[in-house]
Amino acid sequence: MLALCKTEPVEGGGVAVRDWEPRDAGPGEIRLKVGAAGICGTDMQIFNWAPRMARRMKLPRVLGHEVSGIVDQVGEGVTNVALGDHVSLESHIFCGTCRPCRLGNAHLCNNTTYPGIDIDGAFADYITVPALIAWKNPKDLPHETGAMLEPFGIGVHACLEGSGVSGQTVLINGCGPIGLMAVAVARALGASRVIAADLNPLRLKTAEIMGADRAIKADDENVADVVRDMTGGEGADVGIEFSGSEPGFQAVFDSLCKGGDFRLVGAPPKAIPVDFTWWLLKCPRMVNIHGRRIWDTWQRSTELVYSGAVDLKPIQSHILPLSEAAEGFELIRRGEAVKPLIVPEG
Ligand SMILES: [Zn+2]
Ligand SMILES: [Zn+2]
């Protein structure tokens, strides 16, 4: 089979499509025939060989962890899925026995590993993973949509935590795929106003399609000024930060109303200085969003998608055959793609 691998520990590249032997499902494992797989920010970090996660990888490694496929092998002892089932994968391989897992926080498992980083991933004809990360979908769900359920879950998680979004003004700062998904979730869950901010015109246009009342080009307009303008000077009830940038962090803080919710999703690459006096005076609540609750968020997310309350189609900007998968990384790097999906030819 073919597989897109990180082959060299270099910044901005070192990825190539190679011949690769699929692995049989061992005890507790399933093998999927991949239907579609999405390229995400983490894959871009690996492409760029960012210090945090990428550098623990053993190369060559098949990339990709956002995937939908059909179960074509079931290992010994697997009972949660069967041959022929259509499934999406949770990307956090959790242990189920550590303290966070036992407390119902499997998304914060002490022993988390990931397909596409610690084991071979989804940019291939087949992927073999522990069955415990499989989520069964109806067979009429397109694989392109199924492959986006993992990132979509982060957007849903971000909208459900803290004070939620219902009846509130919600600022989404950073309109990458997950920010854009959060725009649609906030709309579907009854936010009174959804305001989106980004620098990239393609993303801002997509934010409007996903249901934003206003899309702010953050290098042309001051985000906090626009938000205050739209809220009678009060500010947003909820600010969700997806950009991971210092100006983004500051813009969300400045845009919040007193006592509002600051929800942090985007991981800043380096420490950001915070003026805690201002933080104290404004009294926002800080809520950190890491991954998805397993399986609470999946249950809520799939109810939104299966029912049609959220349509993820506008997010899938490119469908590429596996042999051209590397082009997807270049499209993202050039700011020309929202979510490229890779579809094996076979
Ligand atoms: Zn991802
Ligand atoms: Zn655990």
mmCIF file of N, CA and C and ligand atoms in Angstrom, residues 40 65-66 150, ligand 1:
data_model
loop_
_atom_site.group_PDB
_atom_site.id
_atom_site.type_symbol
_atom_site.label_atom_id
_atom_site.label_comp_id
_atom_site.label_asym_id
_atom_site.label_seq_id
_atom_site.Cartn_x
_atom_site.Cartn_y
_atom_site.Cartn_z
ATOM 1 N N CYS A 40 -4.227 18.166 9.757
ATOM 2 C CA CYS A 40 -4.547 19.154 10.787
ATOM 3 C C CYS A 40 -3.311 19.889 11.255
ATOM 4 N N HIS A 65 -4.153 11.509 11.945
ATOM 5 C CA HIS A 65 -4.928 10.962 13.078
ATOM 6 C C HIS A 65 -6.403 11.326 12.990
ATOM 7 N N GLU A 66 -6.828 12.045 11.936
ATOM 8 C CA GLU A 66 -8.252 12.396 11.774
ATOM 9 C C GLU A 66 -8.776 11.521 10.657
ATOM 10 N N GLU A 150 -13.241 14.165 14.704
ATOM 11 C CA GLU A 150 -12.249 14.336 15.774
ATOM 12 C C GLU A 150 -11.968 15.823 16.026
HETATM 13 ZN ZN ZN B 1 -5.939 16.900 14.540
#
